[in-house]
Amino acid sequence: MTRKKNQIILEKVEVIDIGSKGRAIAKLENGKKLFIENAVPGDICDVQVFKKRRSYLEGKAICFHELSSDRVEPVCEHFGTCGGCKWQQLDYAQQLIYKQSSVAKSFLNELSSEIKLPEISPIVGSAKQYLYRNKLEYSFSANRWIPKEELELEIEDRDRDALGFHIQGMWEKVLDINHCHLQEQPSNQIRLAVKKFAKDNGLPFYNLRYQSGLLRNLMIRTTSTQEVMAIFQFFEDDTENIKKLLDYVIDGFPNLTSLMYVINKKSNDSFFDQDVILYHGRDYLIEEIEDLKFRIRPKSFFQVNAIQACELYKVARSFAQISRQDVVYDLYTGIGTIAQFVARQAKKVVGIESIPQAIEDAKENAEVNQLDNVDFFVGDIKDLLNDAFIQAHGLPQVVITDPPRVGMHKDVVQKLLEIAAPRIVYVSCNPDSQAKDLALLCEKYDVTRVQPVDMFPQTPHVENVVLLELKA
């Protein structure tokens, strides 16, 4: 270990694992863990420490003595700055190994050793490691993030405008994106054309600090059926310039399915409480999964990796073992994708969701798919899922639950224990919170199957599906 200008530099550190948030891990002689943000297991490197805590340190590799055999060359020019695809430098086969390991670690940390667990099934990898997202949100900014190399140059009248992604940990800085490898065209083409038009025509980019400027946000949604939706957020209600920009987009991209906009004068970019105005085309896209069609609107929640979502839903359907006599409850149903995916196997499916717009979408999609055995209800699940509701809609033989990252409310878990359905299929985007809920559910249930699914290649995130069966 050396010190340089009050900085600690650890020399020739061997990276041995990957831990929470996808960060590489080394173990020091004193037993402390060292989290390294830009290394992969197998690297031997010098690390500059930027945070010290009682049980761990955090740092950044500044010199590599040996490179891991699991390293690959990142495909993106913005890798290391953008922060969106942190695992691009790690071979995809190894990414899958560490994702599966992260599920095992979550269960080991949260579940008692007395709870018997099955062997975790091999993770379902993604056929596409890039260009898999169907939604991206770009931010306009008058405060572009400027790399150190550019700052050292004497540039008069530096261009400060950007259209891209927020820099992690820097709330007002936006990285100007040249090419993103996460979404199919015309995503990059639209973004670059819009930026050039805005610059050429003097349209002001949003200044987050001073809450000013016209251009605020651009969301692009695509589908596997080649439909495209663009949604602009404007901070100012400048009718003339808004029309000028939107007409330009229509002329440049005549095959655009939907062009919409929002006037958002709030301090944040969320537009779920704002009116979305249709300017061109129709107000929804159509996505297809198996033979089902789903209408996706600007505010709709839909899995951002539609191809892999189909694989996830197949796992859930297989685990559920639904028969034609079964009543199925689908908790946190969203726009009813899983509910409709399993409906043809069931007597009836009951979907519950707290977001009114999502339930409206779910009902419409059920009509589109001609499913008459699916009912959707809006409300807070911990309040709605009571004895009167169950009496009205039937005792479920199968419960499918796909809660947000924080997991299920303790009252929902308790109600599931009271219902005692023969099978619960628990889909989760956060194995840590899932494991905490399983610890409670295992009072009456056995965990009989565990299946991780990779929805987000190049990132540490993993979805996990668990089958719980009522104890004999």
Coordinates of C-alpha atoms in Angstrom, one line a residue:
M1 CA 0.0 0.0 0.0
T2 CA 1.2 3.5 -0.8
R3 CA -0.1 7.0 -0.1
K4 CA 0.0 9.8 -2.6
K5 CA -1.3 13.3 -1.6
N6 CA -3.5 11.8 1.1
Q7 CA -4.8 9.1 -1.4
I8 CA -4.5 5.4 -0.6
I9 CA -3.3 3.2 -3.5
L10 CA -3.4 -0.5 -3.0
E11 CA -0.9 -2.3 -5.3
K12 CA -1.3 -5.6 -7.2
V13 CA -4.8 -6.4 -5.9
E14 CA -6.2 -9.7 -7.1
V15 CA -9.9 -9.5 -8.0
I16 CA -11.7 -12.7 -7.0
D17 CA -15.5 -12.2 -7.3
I18 CA -18.4 -9.9 -8.1
G19 CA -20.7 -8.7 -5.4
S20 CA -23.6 -6.3 -4.8
K21 CA -24.5 -3.8 -7.6
G22 CA -22.2 -5.8 -9.9
R23 CA -19.0 -4.4 -8.5
A24 CA -15.8 -6.5 -8.5
I25 CA -14.5 -7.7 -5.2
A26 CA -11.0 -8.2 -3.7
K27 CA -10.2 -9.4 -0.2
L28 CA -7.5 -7.6 1.7
E29 CA -5.1 -9.1 4.2
N30 CA -7.0 -7.5 7.1
G31 CA -10.2 -9.3 6.0
K32 CA -11.9 -6.2 4.6
K33 CA -13.7 -6.3 1.3
L34 CA -12.6 -4.0 -1.5
F35 CA -15.2 -3.1 -4.1
I36 CA -13.8 -2.0 -7.4
E37 CA -16.0 -0.4 -10.0
N38 CA -14.0 -1.0 -13.2
A39 CA -12.4 -4.5 -12.8
V40 CA -13.5 -8.1 -13.4
P41 CA -12.5 -11.3 -11.6
G42 CA -9.1 -12.4 -12.6
D43 CA -7.6 -8.9 -13.0
I44 CA -4.6 -8.0 -10.9
C45 CA -4.5 -4.2 -10.6
D46 CA -3.5 -1.2 -8.5
V47 CA -6.6 0.4 -6.9
Q48 CA -7.1 4.0 -5.8
V49 CA -9.4 4.0 -2.7
F50 CA -12.0 6.7 -2.6
K51 CA -14.1 5.5 0.3
K52 CA -13.2 3.8 3.6
R53 CA -15.7 2.2 5.9
R54 CA -15.3 0.0 8.9
S55 CA -15.9 -3.3 7.0
Y56 CA -15.1 -2.4 3.4
L57 CA -13.4 0.0 1.0
E58 CA -14.4 1.3 -2.4
G59 CA -12.0 2.2 -5.2
K60 CA -11.1 2.3 -8.8
A61 CA -8.5 0.4 -10.7
I62 CA -5.8 2.8 -12.0
C63 CA -3.3 0.4 -13.4
F64 CA -3.6 -3.3 -14.6
H65 CA -0.7 -5.7 -14.1
E66 CA -2.6 -8.7 -15.5
L67 CA -5.9 -8.8 -17.3
S68 CA -8.5 -11.5 -16.7
S69 CA -9.1 -14.1 -19.4
D70 CA -12.8 -13.3 -18.9
R71 CA -12.4 -9.8 -20.2
V72 CA -13.8 -8.8 -23.6
E73 CA -13.5 -5.5 -25.5
P74 CA -16.5 -3.2 -24.8
V75 CA -18.5 -2.4 -27.9
C76 CA -19.6 1.0 -26.8
E77 CA -17.5 4.2 -27.1
H78 CA -19.3 5.5 -24.0
F79 CA -18.5 2.5 -21.8
G80 CA -17.0 3.6 -18.4
T81 CA -18.7 7.0 -18.5
C82 CA -22.4 6.3 -19.3
G83 CA -22.7 3.7 -16.5
G84 CA -25.7 2.0 -18.1
C85 CA -24.0 -1.3 -19.2
K86 CA -21.4 -1.9 -16.5
W87 CA -20.6 -5.4 -17.6
Q88 CA -19.6 -4.9 -21.2
Q89 CA -16.0 -5.8 -20.4
L90 CA -17.1 -9.2 -19.0
D91 CA -17.7 -12.2 -21.3
Y92 CA -21.4 -12.9 -21.6
A93 CA -21.1 -16.6 -20.5
Q94 CA -19.4 -15.3 -17.3
Q95 CA -22.1 -12.7 -16.8
L96 CA -24.6 -15.5 -16.6
I97 CA -22.5 -17.4 -14.1
Y98 CA -22.3 -14.4 -11.8
K99 CA -26.0 -13.6 -12.2
Q100 CA -26.9 -17.2 -11.1
S101 CA -24.5 -16.9 -8.3
S102 CA -26.1 -13.6 -7.1
V103 CA -29.4 -15.5 -6.7
A104 CA -27.8 -18.2 -4.7
K105 CA -26.1 -15.6 -2.5
S106 CA -29.3 -13.7 -1.9
F107 CA -31.0 -16.9 -0.7
L108 CA -28.0 -17.8 1.4
N109 CA -28.1 -14.4 3.1
E110 CA -31.8 -14.2 3.7
L111 CA -33.1 -17.7 4.2
S112 CA -32.5 -19.9 7.3
S113 CA -30.3 -22.9 6.8
E114 CA -33.3 -25.0 8.0
I115 CA -35.2 -24.1 4.8
K116 CA -34.5 -26.7 2.2
L117 CA -33.9 -25.4 -1.3
P118 CA -33.8 -27.2 -4.6
E119 CA -30.8 -26.8 -6.9
I120 CA -31.1 -23.6 -8.9
S121 CA -31.8 -24.3 -12.5
P122 CA -29.3 -23.0 -15.1
I123 CA -30.1 -19.4 -15.9
V124 CA -32.0 -18.7 -19.1
G125 CA -29.7 -16.5 -21.2
S126 CA -30.8 -13.8 -23.7
A127 CA -30.5 -14.6 -27.4
K128 CA -29.7 -10.9 -27.9
Q129 CA -26.9 -9.3 -25.8
Y130 CA -27.4 -5.9 -27.4
L131 CA -30.3 -4.1 -29.1
Y132 CA -32.7 -5.8 -26.8
R133 CA -34.5 -2.8 -25.2
N134 CA -37.8 -1.5 -26.5
K135 CA -37.7 1.7 -24.5
L136 CA -35.1 4.4 -23.9
E137 CA -35.4 7.8 -22.4
Y138 CA -32.9 10.6 -23.4
S139 CA -32.5 13.8 -21.5
F140 CA -31.8 17.2 -23.1
S141 CA -29.4 19.3 -21.1
A142 CA -27.8 22.7 -21.3
N143 CA -25.1 21.4 -18.9
R144 CA -23.3 18.7 -20.9
W145 CA -20.8 16.5 -19.0
I146 CA -17.4 17.4 -20.2
P147 CA -14.6 14.8 -20.0
K148 CA -11.3 15.8 -18.4
E149 CA -9.4 15.6 -21.7
E150 CA -11.7 18.2 -23.2
L151 CA -11.6 20.4 -20.1
E152 CA -7.8 20.7 -20.5
L153 CA -8.3 22.2 -24.0
E154 CA -8.7 25.9 -24.4
I155 CA -12.0 26.1 -26.3
E156 CA -13.9 29.3 -26.8
D157 CA -17.6 29.2 -26.9
R158 CA -17.7 25.6 -25.8
D159 CA -20.9 23.7 -26.8
R160 CA -22.7 22.8 -23.6
D161 CA -25.8 21.2 -25.1
A162 CA -26.3 17.4 -24.8
L163 CA -29.0 14.8 -25.6
G164 CA -28.3 11.6 -23.8
F165 CA -28.1 10.0 -20.4
H166 CA -27.6 11.4 -16.9
I167 CA -24.1 10.7 -15.5
Q168 CA -24.5 8.5 -12.5
G169 CA -24.0 10.5 -9.3
M170 CA -24.1 13.8 -11.1
W171 CA -27.7 14.9 -11.0
E172 CA -27.5 17.8 -13.5
K173 CA -24.8 16.4 -15.9
V174 CA -25.9 14.6 -19.1
L175 CA -23.5 12.6 -21.3
D176 CA -24.0 13.4 -25.0
I177 CA -24.6 10.1 -26.7
N178 CA -23.3 9.4 -30.2
H179 CA -24.4 5.8 -30.5
C180 CA -26.3 3.6 -28.0
H181 CA -26.2 -0.2 -28.6
L182 CA -29.3 -1.0 -26.5
Q183 CA -32.2 -0.2 -28.9
E184 CA -32.8 -1.0 -32.6
Q185 CA -32.9 1.8 -35.2
P186 CA -34.4 4.3 -35.7
S187 CA -33.6 5.1 -32.0
N188 CA -30.2 6.6 -32.7
Q189 CA -31.2 8.1 -35.9
I190 CA -34.1 10.0 -34.4
R191 CA -32.1 11.2 -31.4
L192 CA -29.2 12.5 -33.6
A193 CA -31.6 14.1 -36.1
V194 CA -33.5 15.9 -33.4
K195 CA -30.4 17.2 -31.7
K196 CA -29.1 18.6 -35.0
F197 CA -32.4 20.2 -35.9
A198 CA -32.6 21.8 -32.4
K199 CA -29.0 23.2 -32.6
D200 CA -29.5 24.5 -36.2
N201 CA -32.7 26.2 -35.2
G202 CA -31.6 27.6 -31.8
L203 CA -34.1 25.6 -29.7
P204 CA -33.0 25.9 -26.1
F205 CA -32.1 22.7 -24.2
Y206 CA -33.4 22.3 -20.6
N207 CA -31.3 23.7 -17.8
L208 CA -32.1 21.5 -14.8
R209 CA -30.5 23.8 -12.2
Y210 CA -32.3 26.9 -13.3
Q211 CA -35.5 25.2 -14.5
S212 CA -35.5 26.8 -18.0
G213 CA -35.4 25.8 -21.6
L214 CA -37.8 24.2 -24.1
L215 CA -36.5 20.7 -24.8
R216 CA -36.6 18.4 -21.8
N217 CA -36.9 14.7 -22.6
L218 CA -37.3 12.3 -25.5
M219 CA -38.6 8.7 -25.0
I220 CA -38.5 6.3 -27.9
R221 CA -40.5 3.0 -27.7
T222 CA -40.2 0.2 -30.3
T223 CA -41.7 -3.2 -30.8
S224 CA -40.8 -6.5 -32.4
T225 CA -43.5 -5.7 -35.0
Q226 CA -41.3 -2.7 -36.1
E227 CA -43.6 0.0 -34.7
V228 CA -42.1 3.1 -33.2
M229 CA -43.4 5.8 -30.8
A230 CA -41.6 9.0 -29.9
I231 CA -42.7 11.1 -26.9
F232 CA -41.3 14.5 -26.3
Q233 CA -41.4 16.4 -23.0
F234 CA -41.2 20.2 -23.3
F235 CA -40.7 22.5 -20.4
E236 CA -42.1 25.6 -22.1
D237 CA -45.4 25.8 -24.0
D238 CA -43.8 27.3 -27.1
T239 CA -46.4 26.3 -29.7
E240 CA -44.5 27.6 -32.7
N241 CA -41.2 25.8 -32.0
I242 CA -42.9 22.7 -30.8
K243 CA -44.8 22.4 -34.1
K244 CA -41.7 23.1 -36.1
L245 CA -39.8 20.3 -34.4
L246 CA -42.6 17.7 -34.5
D247 CA -43.3 18.5 -38.2
Y248 CA -39.5 17.9 -38.9
V249 CA -39.7 14.5 -37.1
I250 CA -42.7 13.5 -39.2
D251 CA -41.0 14.5 -42.4
G252 CA -37.8 12.8 -41.5
F253 CA -39.4 9.6 -40.2
P254 CA -42.6 9.1 -42.1
N255 CA -43.0 5.5 -40.9
L256 CA -43.3 6.7 -37.3
T257 CA -46.3 4.9 -35.7
S258 CA -46.9 7.5 -33.0
L259 CA -45.7 11.0 -32.2
M260 CA -46.8 12.5 -28.9
Y261 CA -45.7 15.3 -26.5
V262 CA -46.1 16.5 -23.0
I263 CA -45.8 20.0 -21.5
N264 CA -44.1 19.3 -18.2
K265 CA -43.4 22.3 -15.9
K266 CA -42.7 20.1 -12.8
S267 CA -39.3 19.8 -11.2
N268 CA -39.0 16.1 -12.3
D269 CA -39.4 14.2 -15.6
S270 CA -42.2 11.9 -14.5
F271 CA -45.2 12.5 -16.7
F272 CA -47.7 9.9 -15.3
D273 CA -49.8 12.8 -13.9
Q274 CA -49.5 14.9 -17.0
D275 CA -51.6 15.0 -20.2
V276 CA -50.0 13.3 -23.2
I277 CA -51.0 15.0 -26.5
L278 CA -51.2 12.9 -29.7
Y279 CA -49.7 14.9 -32.6
H280 CA -49.4 12.2 -35.3
G281 CA -50.4 8.6 -35.8
R282 CA -52.2 6.5 -33.1
D283 CA -51.7 6.7 -29.4
Y284 CA -50.4 3.1 -28.9
L285 CA -48.0 0.5 -30.3
I286 CA -48.8 -3.1 -30.7
E287 CA -46.4 -5.7 -29.3
E288 CA -46.9 -9.4 -29.9
I289 CA -45.9 -12.2 -27.5
E290 CA -46.8 -15.7 -28.8
D291 CA -50.2 -15.1 -30.4
L292 CA -51.2 -12.4 -28.0
K293 CA -51.3 -8.7 -28.9
F294 CA -50.7 -5.9 -26.3
R295 CA -51.4 -2.2 -26.9
I296 CA -48.6 -0.2 -25.3
R297 CA -49.3 3.5 -24.6
P298 CA -46.8 6.2 -23.4
K299 CA -47.5 5.5 -19.7
S300 CA -47.8 1.7 -20.0
F301 CA -45.4 -0.5 -18.0
F302 CA -44.1 -3.2 -20.3
Q303 CA -41.0 -5.4 -20.0
V304 CA -38.2 -3.6 -21.8
N305 CA -36.9 -6.8 -23.3
A306 CA -40.0 -8.3 -25.0
I307 CA -38.3 -11.3 -26.5
Q308 CA -36.9 -12.4 -23.1
A309 CA -40.1 -11.5 -21.4
C310 CA -41.7 -14.3 -23.4
E311 CA -39.1 -16.7 -22.0
L312 CA -39.8 -15.4 -18.5
Y313 CA -43.6 -15.8 -18.9
K314 CA -43.1 -19.4 -20.2
V315 CA -41.2 -20.3 -17.0
A316 CA -44.0 -18.8 -14.9
R317 CA -46.6 -20.6 -16.8
S318 CA -44.8 -23.9 -16.6
F319 CA -44.3 -23.5 -12.9
A320 CA -47.9 -22.7 -12.3
Q321 CA -49.2 -26.1 -13.7
I322 CA -52.6 -24.6 -14.4
S323 CA -55.6 -26.7 -15.2
R324 CA -58.9 -25.8 -16.7
Q325 CA -60.5 -26.0 -13.3
D326 CA -58.1 -23.5 -11.7
V327 CA -58.8 -20.0 -10.5
V328 CA -55.6 -18.0 -10.8
Y329 CA -54.7 -14.7 -9.1
D330 CA -52.1 -12.5 -10.8
L331 CA -50.9 -9.9 -8.2
Y332 CA -49.1 -6.7 -9.4
T333 CA -50.5 -7.6 -12.9
G334 CA -49.4 -4.3 -14.6
I335 CA -51.1 -4.3 -18.0
G336 CA -52.1 -7.9 -17.6
T337 CA -49.3 -9.6 -19.6
I338 CA -48.8 -12.6 -17.4
A339 CA -52.5 -12.9 -16.6
Q340 CA -53.3 -13.1 -20.3
F341 CA -50.3 -15.3 -21.0
V342 CA -51.8 -18.0 -18.8
A343 CA -55.5 -17.4 -19.3
R344 CA -56.2 -20.1 -21.8
Q345 CA -55.0 -22.8 -19.4
A346 CA -57.2 -21.5 -16.6
K347 CA -60.9 -21.4 -15.6
K348 CA -60.5 -17.8 -14.6
V349 CA -57.7 -15.3 -14.0
V350 CA -58.0 -12.4 -11.6
G351 CA -55.5 -9.6 -12.0
I352 CA -54.9 -6.9 -9.4
E353 CA -52.9 -3.7 -9.8
S354 CA -52.7 -0.3 -8.0
I355 CA -52.2 1.9 -11.1
P356 CA -55.6 2.8 -12.7
Q357 CA -54.1 3.4 -16.2
A358 CA -52.5 0.0 -16.2
I359 CA -55.8 -1.7 -15.4
E360 CA -57.5 0.2 -18.2
D361 CA -54.8 -1.1 -20.6
A362 CA -55.2 -4.6 -19.2
K363 CA -58.9 -4.6 -19.8
E364 CA -58.5 -3.3 -23.3
N365 CA -55.8 -5.9 -24.1
A366 CA -58.0 -8.7 -22.9
E367 CA -60.7 -7.5 -25.3
V368 CA -58.1 -7.3 -28.2
N369 CA -57.1 -10.9 -27.4
Q370 CA -60.7 -12.1 -27.0
L371 CA -60.2 -13.4 -23.5
D372 CA -63.4 -13.5 -21.6
N373 CA -62.1 -15.4 -18.5
V374 CA -59.8 -12.6 -17.2
D375 CA -61.0 -9.9 -14.8
F376 CA -58.9 -6.9 -13.7
F377 CA -59.3 -4.8 -10.5
V378 CA -57.5 -1.7 -9.4
G379 CA -56.5 -1.0 -5.8
D380 CA -53.7 -1.4 -3.2
I381 CA -53.3 -5.1 -3.0
K382 CA -52.9 -5.1 0.8
D383 CA -56.3 -3.5 1.1
L384 CA -58.1 -5.1 -1.9
L385 CA -57.1 -8.7 -1.3
N386 CA -59.4 -9.4 1.6
D387 CA -62.0 -12.1 2.6
A388 CA -64.8 -10.3 0.8
F389 CA -62.8 -10.1 -2.5
I390 CA -61.9 -13.8 -2.3
Q391 CA -65.4 -14.8 -1.6
A392 CA -66.6 -12.7 -4.6
H393 CA -64.0 -14.0 -7.1
G394 CA -63.2 -17.5 -5.8
L395 CA -60.4 -19.1 -3.8
P396 CA -57.3 -19.4 -6.0
Q397 CA -55.6 -22.6 -6.7
V398 CA -52.6 -20.7 -8.1
V399 CA -51.2 -17.3 -7.2
I400 CA -48.7 -15.6 -9.5
T401 CA -47.0 -12.5 -8.0
D402 CA -44.6 -10.1 -9.7
P403 CA -44.1 -7.3 -7.2
P404 CA -41.8 -4.2 -7.5
R405 CA -38.2 -4.2 -6.4
V406 CA -39.1 -3.8 -2.7
G407 CA -41.1 -7.0 -2.7
M408 CA -44.5 -7.6 -1.3
H409 CA -46.1 -5.7 1.6
K410 CA -46.0 -7.8 4.8
D411 CA -49.9 -7.8 4.9
V412 CA -50.0 -9.3 1.4
V413 CA -47.6 -12.1 2.5
Q414 CA -49.7 -12.7 5.5
K415 CA -52.9 -12.9 3.4
L416 CA -51.2 -15.4 1.0
L417 CA -50.4 -17.6 4.0
E418 CA -54.1 -17.4 5.0
I419 CA -55.3 -18.2 1.5
A420 CA -52.9 -21.2 1.3
A421 CA -53.2 -21.7 -2.4
P422 CA -51.6 -25.0 -3.5
R423 CA -49.0 -23.1 -5.6
I424 CA -47.5 -19.7 -5.6
V425 CA -45.3 -18.6 -8.5
Y426 CA -43.1 -15.7 -7.4
V427 CA -41.5 -13.6 -10.2
S428 CA -39.0 -11.0 -9.0
C429 CA -36.5 -8.5 -10.3
N430 CA -34.8 -8.4 -7.0
P431 CA -33.7 -11.7 -5.5
D432 CA -32.8 -10.0 -2.1
S433 CA -36.4 -8.8 -1.5
Q434 CA -37.8 -12.1 -3.0
A435 CA -35.7 -14.1 -0.5
K436 CA -37.0 -12.0 2.4
D437 CA -40.6 -12.8 1.4
L438 CA -39.8 -16.4 0.9
A439 CA -38.5 -16.6 4.4
L440 CA -42.0 -15.7 5.6
L441 CA -43.9 -17.8 3.1
C442 CA -41.8 -20.9 4.0
E443 CA -43.9 -21.1 7.2
K444 CA -46.4 -23.0 5.0
Y445 CA -44.6 -23.5 1.7
D446 CA -41.7 -25.4 0.3
V447 CA -39.5 -23.9 -2.4
T448 CA -39.5 -26.5 -5.1
R449 CA -38.1 -24.8 -8.2
V450 CA -35.8 -21.8 -8.8
Q451 CA -35.2 -20.4 -12.3
P452 CA -33.1 -17.2 -13.0
V453 CA -33.8 -15.4 -16.3
D454 CA -31.4 -12.8 -17.8
M455 CA -33.5 -9.9 -19.0
F456 CA -30.7 -7.3 -19.0
P457 CA -27.4 -8.4 -20.6
Q458 CA -24.4 -6.2 -19.9
T459 CA -25.8 -5.4 -16.5
P460 CA -25.8 -7.2 -13.1
H461 CA -29.6 -7.3 -12.9
V462 CA -31.4 -10.6 -13.0
E463 CA -35.0 -11.8 -12.8
N464 CA -35.8 -14.9 -10.8
V465 CA -38.8 -17.2 -10.8
V466 CA -39.6 -19.4 -7.8
L467 CA -42.3 -22.1 -7.3
L468 CA -43.7 -22.5 -3.9
E469 CA -45.9 -25.5 -3.1
L470 CA -48.0 -25.9 0.0
K471 CA -46.5 -28.3 2.5
A472 CA -48.3 -31.6 2.9

